[in-house]
Each structure stands twice: as structure tokens, then as C-alpha cells.
Amino acid sequence: MKRSTRLSKDDWMLAGLKALGQHGPSALKAEPLARELGTTKGSFYWHFKDVPDFHKSMLAYWEDRHSALPEVPKDRAEATRTLRALAQNGFAADKTEARAEKALRGWAQVDAAAAAILAKTDKIRLDYLSGVLETLGVTNPQIARLVLAAQVGMAGLPDATQADQETLGTLVDLVLALR
């Protein structure tokens, strides 16, 4: 059944994130996305010149969503909660974004544009984590990199489970013991 309402560019971006997370970057094509959204390819081409333009827009959308972080907490208790939440849950807003990020990291291995966007957002995240850690009195910049790498790596394990959050919580406990 075809949609009777006009889709926005954001509708396509969200469908793209979902498809990226479920099937990888090869799913980021007009026809399968249109079918998933219950619309025609014409709607896709209303918003995007072609599939490479859609890919470029998807990466810009990702960058926009993952470049704006809240202010670094100045309170130690809040910084502790923030560090634990980021280590255990990552920076993704939900499971769809978490799956999309995992696929984006794979895509970045073979696509320079994806790699560049991921490098920018990872730098922003590392700077943010460094600020959180500084609030906690941990000033070694390698600790921020270690926390981000552990979170990204744990999420990338094929058998990742809820128990892995406890493992990442243990890493936070070790970091906090450094103070």
C-alpha cells in the first residue's frame, strides 16, 4: 500500500539509519527504502539527486545528530553518572542508532566519506569524555580513548549481552579508582 502523505527528508534519513543498522550500507538504495516506507522511488528522488547524494546526506545527518553533546557536568556526582552511562550505553540515542553506528563503523573501513564523519564525531566524543574525566580529577587523555574504545568494541562483539554493561561498569570503577 502506498503512502498518501508526503515524506520529509528526515523520514528518509530515519529509514536510512534503520536500514543501515539492519542490513549495512548496501541497503541504502532508493528502491528498498521506498518499499520499506510504502512509497515510490519518486519520493526518494524528490529529496535526493541520486543514491550517492543520499549517502552524503545520511553522513551529514549522522554528523549533525552526533556532534551536539550536552554541557560537560561540573558536579562530580553527575560526571560519575554521565561517565557510567556513556561507557555502558554509548552515545546513541536508541537501539536503532546503536545498530546504525556499528554498521557505520564497518562502512568507514571502505568509504573515505564515512571514515571522515566518524573521525569527526569520535573526536567530539573523546573531547567530551576528557571533559567528564577532568571533572572527576582524571587528566590522562588516554583514559577517554580507552573508555570510548571499550564501549565501541564491546558493542561490536557478535555475542554482546546485557551483562557486558556490567563489564563496562567495572571499567568505570577502575577509572574512578585512579582519582
CSV table of N, CA and C in Angstrom, one decimal:
chain,number,residue,atom,x,y,z
A,1,MET,N,0.8,-1.2,0.0
A,1,MET,CA,0.0,0.0,0.0
A,1,MET,C,0.9,1.3,0.0
A,2,LYS,N,0.6,2.2,-0.9
A,2,LYS,CA,1.4,3.4,-1.0
A,2,LYS,C,0.9,4.4,0.0
A,3,ARG,N,1.8,5.3,0.5
A,3,ARG,CA,1.5,6.3,1.4
A,3,ARG,C,0.7,7.4,0.8
A,4,SER,N,-0.1,8.1,1.5
A,4,SER,CA,-0.9,9.2,1.0
A,4,SER,C,-0.3,10.5,1.5
A,5,THR,N,0.6,10.5,2.4
A,5,THR,CA,1.2,11.7,2.9
A,5,THR,C,2.6,11.8,2.4
A,6,ARG,N,3.1,13.0,2.2
A,6,ARG,CA,4.4,13.3,1.7
A,6,ARG,C,5.5,13.0,2.8
A,7,LEU,N,6.5,12.3,2.4
A,7,LEU,CA,7.6,12.0,3.3
A,7,LEU,C,8.6,13.2,3.3
A,8,SER,N,9.1,13.5,4.5
A,8,SER,CA,10.1,14.5,4.6
A,8,SER,C,11.5,13.9,4.4
A,9,LYS,N,12.5,14.8,4.3
A,9,LYS,CA,13.9,14.3,4.2
A,9,LYS,C,14.3,13.5,5.5
A,10,ASP,N,13.8,14.0,6.6
A,10,ASP,CA,14.1,13.3,7.9
A,10,ASP,C,13.5,11.9,7.9
A,11,ASP,N,12.3,11.7,7.3
A,11,ASP,CA,11.7,10.4,7.2
A,11,ASP,C,12.7,9.4,6.5
A,12,TRP,N,13.3,9.9,5.4
A,12,TRP,CA,14.2,9.1,4.6
A,12,TRP,C,15.5,8.9,5.4
A,13,MET,N,15.9,9.9,6.2
A,13,MET,CA,17.1,9.7,7.0
A,13,MET,C,16.9,8.7,8.0
A,14,LEU,N,15.8,8.7,8.7
A,14,LEU,CA,15.5,7.7,9.8
A,14,LEU,C,15.3,6.3,9.2
A,15,ALA,N,14.7,6.2,8.0
A,15,ALA,CA,14.6,4.9,7.3
A,15,ALA,C,16.0,4.4,6.9
A,16,GLY,N,16.9,5.4,6.5
A,16,GLY,CA,18.2,5.0,6.2
A,16,GLY,C,19.0,4.5,7.4
A,17,LEU,N,18.9,5.2,8.5
A,17,LEU,CA,19.5,4.7,9.7
A,17,LEU,C,19.1,3.3,10.1
A,18,LYS,N,17.8,3.1,10.0
A,18,LYS,CA,17.3,1.7,10.3
A,18,LYS,C,17.8,0.7,9.3
A,19,ALA,N,17.8,1.0,8.1
A,19,ALA,CA,18.3,0.1,7.0
A,19,ALA,C,19.8,-0.2,7.2
A,20,LEU,N,20.5,0.9,7.5
A,20,LEU,CA,22.0,0.8,7.7
A,20,LEU,C,22.2,-0.2,8.9
A,21,GLY,N,21.5,0.0,10.0
A,21,GLY,CA,21.7,-0.9,11.1
A,21,GLY,C,21.3,-2.3,10.9
A,22,GLN,N,20.3,-2.5,10.1
A,22,GLN,CA,19.8,-3.9,9.9
A,22,GLN,C,20.5,-4.6,8.8
A,23,HIS,N,20.9,-3.9,7.7
A,23,HIS,CA,21.5,-4.6,6.6
A,23,HIS,C,22.8,-4.0,6.1
A,24,GLY,N,23.3,-3.0,6.7
A,24,GLY,CA,24.6,-2.4,6.2
A,24,GLY,C,24.4,-1.4,5.1
A,25,PRO,N,25.5,-0.8,4.7
A,25,PRO,CA,25.4,0.3,3.7
A,25,PRO,C,24.9,-0.1,2.4
A,26,SER,N,24.9,-1.4,2.0
A,26,SER,CA,24.4,-1.8,0.7
A,26,SER,C,22.9,-1.7,0.7
A,27,ALA,N,22.2,-1.5,1.8
A,27,ALA,CA,20.7,-1.3,1.9
A,27,ALA,C,20.3,0.1,1.6
A,28,LEU,N,21.3,1.0,1.5
A,28,LEU,CA,21.0,2.5,1.4
A,28,LEU,C,20.8,2.8,-0.1
A,29,LYS,N,19.7,2.3,-0.6
A,29,LYS,CA,19.3,2.4,-2.0
A,29,LYS,C,17.8,2.9,-2.1
A,30,ALA,N,17.5,3.5,-3.2
A,30,ALA,CA,16.2,4.1,-3.4
A,30,ALA,C,15.0,3.1,-3.3
A,31,GLU,N,15.1,2.0,-4.1
A,31,GLU,CA,14.0,1.1,-4.2
A,31,GLU,C,13.7,0.4,-2.9
A,32,PRO,N,14.7,-0.3,-2.2
A,32,PRO,CA,14.3,-1.0,-1.0
A,32,PRO,C,13.8,0.0,0.1
A,33,LEU,N,14.4,1.2,0.2
A,33,LEU,CA,13.9,2.2,1.2
A,33,LEU,C,12.5,2.6,0.9
A,34,ALA,N,12.2,2.9,-0.4
A,34,ALA,CA,10.9,3.3,-0.8
A,34,ALA,C,9.9,2.2,-0.4
A,35,ARG,N,10.3,0.9,-0.7
A,35,ARG,CA,9.4,-0.2,-0.4
A,35,ARG,C,9.1,-0.3,1.1
A,36,GLU,N,10.2,-0.1,1.9
A,36,GLU,CA,10.1,-0.1,3.4
A,36,GLU,C,9.2,1.0,3.9
A,37,LEU,N,9.2,2.2,3.2
A,37,LEU,CA,8.4,3.3,3.6
A,37,LEU,C,7.0,3.3,3.0
A,38,GLY,N,6.8,2.4,2.1
A,38,GLY,CA,5.5,2.3,1.5
A,38,GLY,C,5.2,3.4,0.5
A,39,THR,N,6.2,3.8,-0.2
A,39,THR,CA,6.1,4.9,-1.2
A,39,THR,C,6.8,4.6,-2.5
A,40,THR,N,6.9,5.5,-3.4
A,40,THR,CA,7.6,5.3,-4.6
A,40,THR,C,9.0,5.8,-4.6
A,41,LYS,N,9.8,5.4,-5.6
A,41,LYS,CA,11.2,6.0,-5.7
A,41,LYS,C,11.1,7.5,-6.0
A,42,GLY,N,10.0,7.9,-6.6
A,42,GLY,CA,9.9,9.3,-6.9
A,42,GLY,C,10.0,10.2,-5.7
A,43,SER,N,9.5,9.7,-4.6
A,43,SER,CA,9.6,10.5,-3.3
A,43,SER,C,11.1,10.6,-2.9
A,44,PHE,N,11.9,9.5,-3.1
A,44,PHE,CA,13.3,9.5,-2.8
A,44,PHE,C,14.0,10.6,-3.7
A,45,TYR,N,13.7,10.5,-5.0
A,45,TYR,CA,14.3,11.5,-5.9
A,45,TYR,C,13.8,12.9,-5.8
A,46,TRP,N,12.7,13.1,-5.1
A,46,TRP,CA,12.3,14.5,-4.8
A,46,TRP,C,13.3,15.1,-3.8
A,47,HIS,N,13.8,14.3,-2.9
A,47,HIS,CA,14.7,14.8,-1.9
A,47,HIS,C,16.2,14.7,-2.2
A,48,PHE,N,16.6,13.7,-3.0
A,48,PHE,CA,18.0,13.4,-3.3
A,48,PHE,C,18.2,13.3,-4.8
A,49,LYS,N,19.3,13.8,-5.3
A,49,LYS,CA,19.7,13.8,-6.7
A,49,LYS,C,19.9,12.3,-7.2
A,50,ASP,N,20.6,11.6,-6.3
A,50,ASP,CA,20.8,10.2,-6.7
A,50,ASP,C,21.3,9.4,-5.4
A,51,VAL,N,21.6,8.2,-5.5
A,51,VAL,CA,22.0,7.4,-4.3
A,51,VAL,C,23.2,8.0,-3.6
A,52,PRO,N,24.3,8.3,-4.4
A,52,PRO,CA,25.5,9.0,-3.7
A,52,PRO,C,25.1,10.2,-2.9
A,53,ASP,N,24.2,11.0,-3.5
A,53,ASP,CA,23.7,12.2,-2.7
A,53,ASP,C,23.0,11.8,-1.4
A,54,PHE,N,22.2,10.7,-1.5
A,54,PHE,CA,21.6,10.2,-0.3
A,54,PHE,C,22.6,9.8,0.7
A,55,HIS,N,23.6,9.1,0.3
A,55,HIS,CA,24.7,8.6,1.2
A,55,HIS,C,25.4,9.9,1.9
A,56,LYS,N,25.7,10.9,1.1
A,56,LYS,CA,26.3,12.1,1.6
A,56,LYS,C,25.3,12.8,2.6
A,57,SER,N,24.0,12.8,2.3
A,57,SER,CA,23.1,13.4,3.2
A,57,SER,C,23.0,12.5,4.5
A,58,MET,N,23.0,11.2,4.4
A,58,MET,CA,23.0,10.3,5.5
A,58,MET,C,24.1,10.6,6.5
A,59,LEU,N,25.3,10.7,5.9
A,59,LEU,CA,26.5,11.0,6.7
A,59,LEU,C,26.4,12.4,7.4
A,60,ALA,N,25.9,13.4,6.7
A,60,ALA,CA,25.8,14.7,7.3
A,60,ALA,C,24.7,14.7,8.4
A,61,TYR,N,23.7,13.9,8.2
A,61,TYR,CA,22.6,13.7,9.2
A,61,TYR,C,23.2,13.1,10.4
A,62,TRP,N,24.0,12.1,10.2
A,62,TRP,CA,24.7,11.4,11.4
A,62,TRP,C,25.6,12.4,12.1
A,63,GLU,N,26.4,13.1,11.4
A,63,GLU,CA,27.3,14.1,12.0
A,63,GLU,C,26.5,15.1,12.8
A,64,ASP,N,25.4,15.7,12.2
A,64,ASP,CA,24.6,16.6,13.0
A,64,ASP,C,24.1,16.1,14.3
A,65,ARG,N,23.6,14.8,14.2
A,65,ARG,CA,23.0,14.2,15.4
A,65,ARG,C,24.0,13.8,16.4
A,66,HIS,N,25.2,13.6,16.0
A,66,HIS,CA,26.2,13.2,17.0
A,66,HIS,C,27.3,14.2,17.3
A,67,SER,N,27.1,15.4,16.8
A,67,SER,CA,28.1,16.4,17.1
A,67,SER,C,27.7,17.3,18.3
A,68,ALA,N,26.4,17.4,18.6
A,68,ALA,CA,25.9,18.2,19.6
A,68,ALA,C,25.8,17.4,20.9
A,69,LEU,N,26.6,17.6,21.8
A,69,LEU,CA,26.6,16.9,23.1
A,69,LEU,C,26.2,17.9,24.2
A,70,PRO,N,25.6,17.4,25.3
A,70,PRO,CA,25.3,18.4,26.4
A,70,PRO,C,26.6,19.0,27.0
A,71,GLU,N,26.4,20.0,27.8
A,71,GLU,CA,27.5,20.6,28.5
A,71,GLU,C,28.1,19.5,29.5
A,72,VAL,N,29.5,19.6,29.6
A,72,VAL,CA,30.2,18.7,30.5
A,72,VAL,C,29.8,19.0,31.9
A,73,PRO,N,29.4,18.0,32.6
A,73,PRO,CA,28.9,18.2,34.0
A,73,PRO,C,30.1,18.7,34.9
A,74,LYS,N,29.8,19.7,35.7
A,74,LYS,CA,30.8,20.3,36.6
A,74,LYS,C,30.7,19.6,38.0
A,75,ASP,N,29.6,19.0,38.3
A,75,ASP,CA,29.4,18.3,39.5
A,75,ASP,C,30.0,16.9,39.4
A,76,ARG,N,30.8,16.4,40.4
A,76,ARG,CA,31.4,15.1,40.4
A,76,ARG,C,30.4,14.0,40.4
A,77,ALA,N,29.4,14.1,41.1
A,77,ALA,CA,28.4,13.0,41.1
A,77,ALA,C,27.7,12.9,39.8
A,78,GLU,N,27.4,14.0,39.2
A,78,GLU,CA,26.8,14.0,37.8
A,78,GLU,C,27.8,13.5,36.8
A,79,ALA,N,29.0,13.9,36.9
A,79,ALA,CA,30.1,13.4,36.0
A,79,ALA,C,30.2,11.9,36.1
A,80,THR,N,30.1,11.4,37.3
A,80,THR,CA,30.2,9.9,37.5
A,80,THR,C,29.1,9.2,36.8
A,81,ARG,N,27.9,9.7,37.0
A,81,ARG,CA,26.7,9.1,36.3
A,81,ARG,C,26.8,9.2,34.8
A,82,THR,N,27.3,10.3,34.3
A,82,THR,CA,27.5,10.5,32.9
A,82,THR,C,28.5,9.6,32.3
A,83,LEU,N,29.7,9.4,33.0
A,83,LEU,CA,30.7,8.5,32.5
A,83,LEU,C,30.2,7.1,32.5
A,84,ARG,N,29.5,6.7,33.6
A,84,ARG,CA,29.0,5.3,33.6
A,84,ARG,C,28.0,5.1,32.5
A,85,ALA,N,27.1,6.0,32.3
A,85,ALA,CA,26.0,5.9,31.2
A,85,ALA,C,26.7,5.8,29.8
A,86,LEU,N,27.7,6.7,29.6
A,86,LEU,CA,28.3,6.6,28.3
A,86,LEU,C,29.1,5.4,28.1
A,87,ALA,N,29.8,4.9,29.1
A,87,ALA,CA,30.6,3.7,29.0
A,87,ALA,C,29.7,2.5,28.7
A,88,GLN,N,28.6,2.5,29.4
A,88,GLN,CA,27.7,1.3,29.3
A,88,GLN,C,26.7,1.4,28.2
A,89,ASN,N,26.3,2.5,27.8
A,89,ASN,CA,25.3,2.7,26.7
A,89,ASN,C,25.7,3.3,25.5
A,90,GLY,N,26.9,4.0,25.5
A,90,GLY,CA,27.4,4.7,24.3
A,90,GLY,C,26.7,6.0,24.1
A,91,PHE,N,26.9,6.6,22.9
A,91,PHE,CA,26.4,7.9,22.6
A,91,PHE,C,25.1,7.8,21.8
A,92,ALA,N,24.7,6.6,21.4
A,92,ALA,CA,23.5,6.5,20.5
A,92,ALA,C,22.2,6.8,21.4
A,93,ALA,N,21.3,7.4,20.7
A,93,ALA,CA,20.0,7.8,21.4
A,93,ALA,C,19.1,6.5,21.6
A,94,ASP,N,19.2,5.5,20.8
A,94,ASP,CA,18.4,4.4,20.9
A,94,ASP,C,19.0,3.2,20.2
A,95,LYS,N,18.3,2.0,20.3
A,95,LYS,CA,18.9,0.8,19.7
A,95,LYS,C,19.1,0.9,18.1
A,96,THR,N,18.2,1.6,17.5
A,96,THR,CA,18.3,1.8,16.0
A,96,THR,C,19.6,2.6,15.7
A,97,GLU,N,19.9,3.6,16.5
A,97,GLU,CA,21.1,4.4,16.2
A,97,GLU,C,22.3,3.6,16.6
A,98,ALA,N,22.2,2.8,17.7
A,98,ALA,CA,23.4,1.9,18.1
A,98,ALA,C,23.7,0.9,17.0
A,99,ARG,N,22.7,0.3,16.4
A,99,ARG,CA,22.9,-0.7,15.3
A,99,ARG,C,23.5,0.1,14.1
A,100,ALA,N,23.0,1.3,13.8
A,100,ALA,CA,23.5,2.1,12.7
A,100,ALA,C,24.9,2.4,12.9
A,101,GLU,N,25.3,2.8,14.1
A,101,GLU,CA,26.7,3.2,14.4
A,101,GLU,C,27.6,2.0,14.2
A,102,LYS,N,27.2,0.8,14.6
A,102,LYS,CA,28.0,-0.4,14.4
A,102,LYS,C,28.2,-0.6,12.9
A,103,ALA,N,27.2,-0.5,12.1
A,103,ALA,CA,27.3,-0.6,10.6
A,103,ALA,C,28.1,0.5,10.0
A,104,LEU,N,28.0,1.8,10.6
A,104,LEU,CA,28.7,2.9,10.1
A,104,LEU,C,30.2,2.7,10.3
A,105,ARG,N,30.6,2.1,11.4
A,105,ARG,CA,32.0,1.8,11.7
A,105,ARG,C,32.5,0.8,10.6
A,106,GLY,N,31.7,-0.2,10.2
A,106,GLY,CA,32.2,-1.1,9.2
A,106,GLY,C,32.3,-0.4,7.8
A,107,TRP,N,31.3,0.5,7.5
A,107,TRP,CA,31.3,1.2,6.3
A,107,TRP,C,32.5,2.1,6.2
A,108,ALA,N,32.9,2.7,7.3
A,108,ALA,CA,34.0,3.6,7.4
A,108,ALA,C,35.4,2.9,7.0
A,109,GLN,N,35.4,1.6,7.1
A,109,GLN,CA,36.6,0.8,6.7
A,109,GLN,C,36.8,0.8,5.2
A,110,VAL,N,35.7,1.1,4.5
A,110,VAL,CA,35.8,1.0,3.0
A,110,VAL,C,35.4,2.3,2.3
A,111,ASP,N,35.0,3.3,3.0
A,111,ASP,CA,34.4,4.5,2.4
A,111,ASP,C,35.1,5.7,3.1
A,112,ALA,N,35.8,6.5,2.4
A,112,ALA,CA,36.5,7.7,2.9
A,112,ALA,C,35.6,8.7,3.5
A,113,ALA,N,34.4,8.9,2.9
A,113,ALA,CA,33.5,9.9,3.5
A,113,ALA,C,32.9,9.5,4.8
A,114,ALA,N,32.6,8.2,4.9
A,114,ALA,CA,32.1,7.7,6.2
A,114,ALA,C,33.2,7.7,7.2
A,115,ALA,N,34.4,7.4,6.8
A,115,ALA,CA,35.5,7.4,7.8
A,115,ALA,C,35.8,8.9,8.3
A,116,ALA,N,35.7,9.8,7.4
A,116,ALA,CA,35.9,11.2,7.8
A,116,ALA,C,34.8,11.7,8.8
A,117,ILE,N,33.6,11.3,8.6
A,117,ILE,CA,32.5,11.7,9.5
A,117,ILE,C,32.7,11.0,10.8
A,118,LEU,N,33.0,9.8,10.8
A,118,LEU,CA,33.2,9.0,12.0
A,118,LEU,C,34.4,9.6,12.8
A,119,ALA,N,35.5,10.0,12.1
A,119,ALA,CA,36.6,10.6,12.8
A,119,ALA,C,36.2,11.9,13.5
A,120,LYS,N,35.4,12.7,12.8
A,120,LYS,CA,34.9,14.0,13.4
A,120,LYS,C,34.1,13.7,14.7
A,121,THR,N,33.1,12.8,14.6
A,121,THR,CA,32.3,12.6,15.7
A,121,THR,C,33.0,11.9,16.9
A,122,ASP,N,34.0,11.0,16.5
A,122,ASP,CA,34.7,10.4,17.6
A,122,ASP,C,35.6,11.4,18.3
A,123,LYS,N,36.2,12.4,17.6
A,123,LYS,CA,37.0,13.4,18.2
A,123,LYS,C,36.1,14.2,19.2
A,124,ILE,N,34.9,14.6,18.8
A,124,ILE,CA,34.0,15.3,19.6
A,124,ILE,C,33.7,14.5,20.9
A,125,ARG,N,33.4,13.2,20.7
A,125,ARG,CA,33.1,12.3,21.8
A,125,ARG,C,34.3,12.2,22.8
A,126,LEU,N,35.5,12.1,22.2
A,126,LEU,CA,36.7,12.0,23.0
A,126,LEU,C,37.0,13.3,23.8
A,127,ASP,N,36.7,14.4,23.2
A,127,ASP,CA,36.9,15.7,23.9
A,127,ASP,C,35.8,15.8,25.0
A,128,TYR,N,34.6,15.3,24.8
A,128,TYR,CA,33.6,15.3,25.8
A,128,TYR,C,34.0,14.4,26.9
A,129,LEU,N,34.4,13.2,26.6
A,129,LEU,CA,34.8,12.2,27.7
A,129,LEU,C,35.9,12.8,28.5
A,130,SER,N,36.9,13.4,27.8
A,130,SER,CA,38.0,14.0,28.5
A,130,SER,C,37.5,15.1,29.5
A,131,GLY,N,36.5,15.9,29.1
A,131,GLY,CA,36.0,16.9,30.0
A,131,GLY,C,35.3,16.3,31.2
A,132,VAL,N,34.5,15.2,31.0
A,132,VAL,CA,33.9,14.5,32.1
A,132,VAL,C,34.9,13.9,33.0
A,133,LEU,N,36.0,13.3,32.5
A,133,LEU,CA,37.0,12.8,33.3
A,133,LEU,C,37.8,13.8,34.1
A,134,GLU,N,38.0,15.0,33.4
A,134,GLU,CA,38.7,16.1,34.1
A,134,GLU,C,37.8,16.5,35.3
A,135,THR,N,36.5,16.6,35.2
A,135,THR,CA,35.7,16.9,36.3
A,135,THR,C,35.9,15.9,37.5
A,136,LEU,N,36.2,14.7,37.1
A,136,LEU,CA,36.4,13.7,38.1
A,136,LEU,C,37.9,13.6,38.6
A,137,GLY,N,38.7,14.5,38.1
A,137,GLY,CA,40.1,14.5,38.5
A,137,GLY,C,41.0,13.5,37.8
A,138,VAL,N,40.5,13.0,36.7
A,138,VAL,CA,41.3,12.1,35.9
A,138,VAL,C,41.8,12.8,34.6
A,139,THR,N,43.1,13.1,34.5
A,139,THR,CA,43.5,14.0,33.5
A,139,THR,C,44.3,13.3,32.3
A,140,ASN,N,44.6,12.1,32.5
A,140,ASN,CA,45.3,11.4,31.4
A,140,ASN,C,44.3,11.2,30.2
A,141,PRO,N,44.7,11.9,29.0
A,141,PRO,CA,43.8,11.8,27.9
A,141,PRO,C,43.6,10.4,27.3
A,142,GLN,N,44.5,9.5,27.6
A,142,GLN,CA,44.4,8.2,27.1
A,142,GLN,C,43.2,7.4,27.7
A,143,ILE,N,42.8,7.9,28.9
A,143,ILE,CA,41.7,7.2,29.6
A,143,ILE,C,40.4,7.4,28.8
A,144,ALA,N,40.2,8.6,28.3
A,144,ALA,CA,39.0,8.9,27.5
A,144,ALA,C,39.0,7.9,26.2
A,145,ARG,N,40.1,7.8,25.6
A,145,ARG,CA,40.2,6.9,24.4
A,145,ARG,C,39.9,5.5,24.8
A,146,LEU,N,40.4,5.1,26.0
A,146,LEU,CA,40.2,3.7,26.4
A,146,LEU,C,38.7,3.4,26.7
A,147,VAL,N,38.1,4.4,27.3
A,147,VAL,CA,36.6,4.2,27.6
A,147,VAL,C,35.8,4.2,26.3
A,148,LEU,N,36.1,5.1,25.4
A,148,LEU,CA,35.4,5.0,24.1
A,148,LEU,C,35.7,3.7,23.3
A,149,ALA,N,36.9,3.3,23.3
A,149,ALA,CA,37.3,2.1,22.6
A,149,ALA,C,36.6,0.9,23.2
A,150,ALA,N,36.6,0.8,24.5
A,150,ALA,CA,36.0,-0.3,25.2
A,150,ALA,C,34.5,-0.4,24.9
A,151,GLN,N,33.8,0.8,24.9
A,151,GLN,CA,32.4,0.8,24.6
A,151,GLN,C,32.1,0.4,23.2
A,152,VAL,N,32.9,1.0,22.2
A,152,VAL,CA,32.7,0.7,20.8
A,152,VAL,C,33.0,-0.8,20.6
A,153,GLY,N,34.1,-1.3,21.2
A,153,GLY,CA,34.5,-2.7,21.0
A,153,GLY,C,33.5,-3.6,21.6
A,154,MET,N,33.0,-3.3,22.7
A,154,MET,CA,32.0,-4.2,23.4
A,154,MET,C,30.8,-4.3,22.6
A,155,ALA,N,30.3,-3.2,22.1
A,155,ALA,CA,29.1,-3.1,21.3
A,155,ALA,C,29.3,-3.9,20.0
A,156,GLY,N,30.5,-4.0,19.5
A,156,GLY,CA,30.8,-4.7,18.3
A,156,GLY,C,31.0,-6.2,18.4
A,157,LEU,N,31.0,-6.7,19.6
A,157,LEU,CA,31.1,-8.1,19.7
A,157,LEU,C,29.9,-8.8,19.2
A,158,PRO,N,30.1,-9.9,18.5
A,158,PRO,CA,28.9,-10.6,17.9
A,158,PRO,C,28.0,-11.1,19.0
A,159,ASP,N,28.5,-11.4,20.2
A,159,ASP,CA,27.7,-12.0,21.2
A,159,ASP,C,27.5,-11.1,22.4
A,160,ALA,N,27.5,-9.8,22.1
A,160,ALA,CA,27.3,-8.7,23.1
A,160,ALA,C,26.0,-9.0,23.9
A,161,THR,N,26.0,-8.8,25.2
A,161,THR,CA,24.9,-9.1,26.0
A,161,THR,C,24.7,-7.9,27.0
A,162,GLN,N,23.6,-8.0,27.7
A,162,GLN,CA,23.3,-7.0,28.8
A,162,GLN,C,24.4,-7.1,29.8
A,163,ALA,N,24.9,-8.3,30.1
A,163,ALA,CA,26.0,-8.4,31.1
A,163,ALA,C,27.2,-7.7,30.8
A,164,ASP,N,27.4,-7.4,29.5
A,164,ASP,CA,28.6,-6.6,29.1
A,164,ASP,C,28.5,-5.2,29.7
A,165,GLN,N,27.3,-4.7,29.9
A,165,GLN,CA,27.2,-3.4,30.5
A,165,GLN,C,27.9,-3.4,31.9
A,166,GLU,N,27.7,-4.5,32.6
A,166,GLU,CA,28.3,-4.6,33.9
A,166,GLU,C,29.8,-4.6,33.8
A,167,THR,N,30.3,-5.3,32.7
A,167,THR,CA,31.8,-5.3,32.5
A,167,THR,C,32.3,-3.9,32.3
A,168,LEU,N,31.6,-3.1,31.5
A,168,LEU,CA,32.0,-1.7,31.2
A,168,LEU,C,31.8,-0.9,32.5
A,169,GLY,N,30.9,-1.2,33.3
A,169,GLY,CA,30.8,-0.6,34.6
A,169,GLY,C,32.0,-0.8,35.5
A,170,THR,N,32.5,-2.0,35.4
A,170,THR,CA,33.8,-2.3,36.1
A,170,THR,C,34.9,-1.5,35.6
A,171,LEU,N,35.0,-1.2,34.3
A,171,LEU,CA,36.0,-0.3,33.8
A,171,LEU,C,35.9,1.1,34.4
A,172,VAL,N,34.6,1.6,34.5
A,172,VAL,CA,34.4,2.9,35.1
A,172,VAL,C,34.9,2.9,36.5
A,173,ASP,N,34.6,1.8,37.2
A,173,ASP,CA,35.0,1.7,38.6
A,173,ASP,C,36.6,1.8,38.7
A,174,LEU,N,37.3,1.1,37.8
A,174,LEU,CA,38.7,1.2,37.7
A,174,LEU,C,39.2,2.6,37.5
A,175,VAL,N,38.6,3.2,36.5
A,175,VAL,CA,38.9,4.6,36.2
A,175,VAL,C,38.7,5.5,37.4
A,176,LEU,N,37.6,5.4,38.1
A,176,LEU,CA,37.3,6.2,39.2
A,176,LEU,C,38.3,6.0,40.4
A,177,ALA,N,38.8,4.8,40.4
A,177,ALA,CA,39.8,4.4,41.5
A,177,ALA,C,41.1,5.2,41.2
A,178,LEU,N,41.3,5.7,40.0
A,178,LEU,CA,42.6,6.4,39.7
A,178,LEU,C,42.6,7.8,40.3
A,179,ARG,N,41.5,8.3,40.7
A,179,ARG,CA,41.5,9.7,41.3
A,179,ARG,C,42.3,9.8,42.4
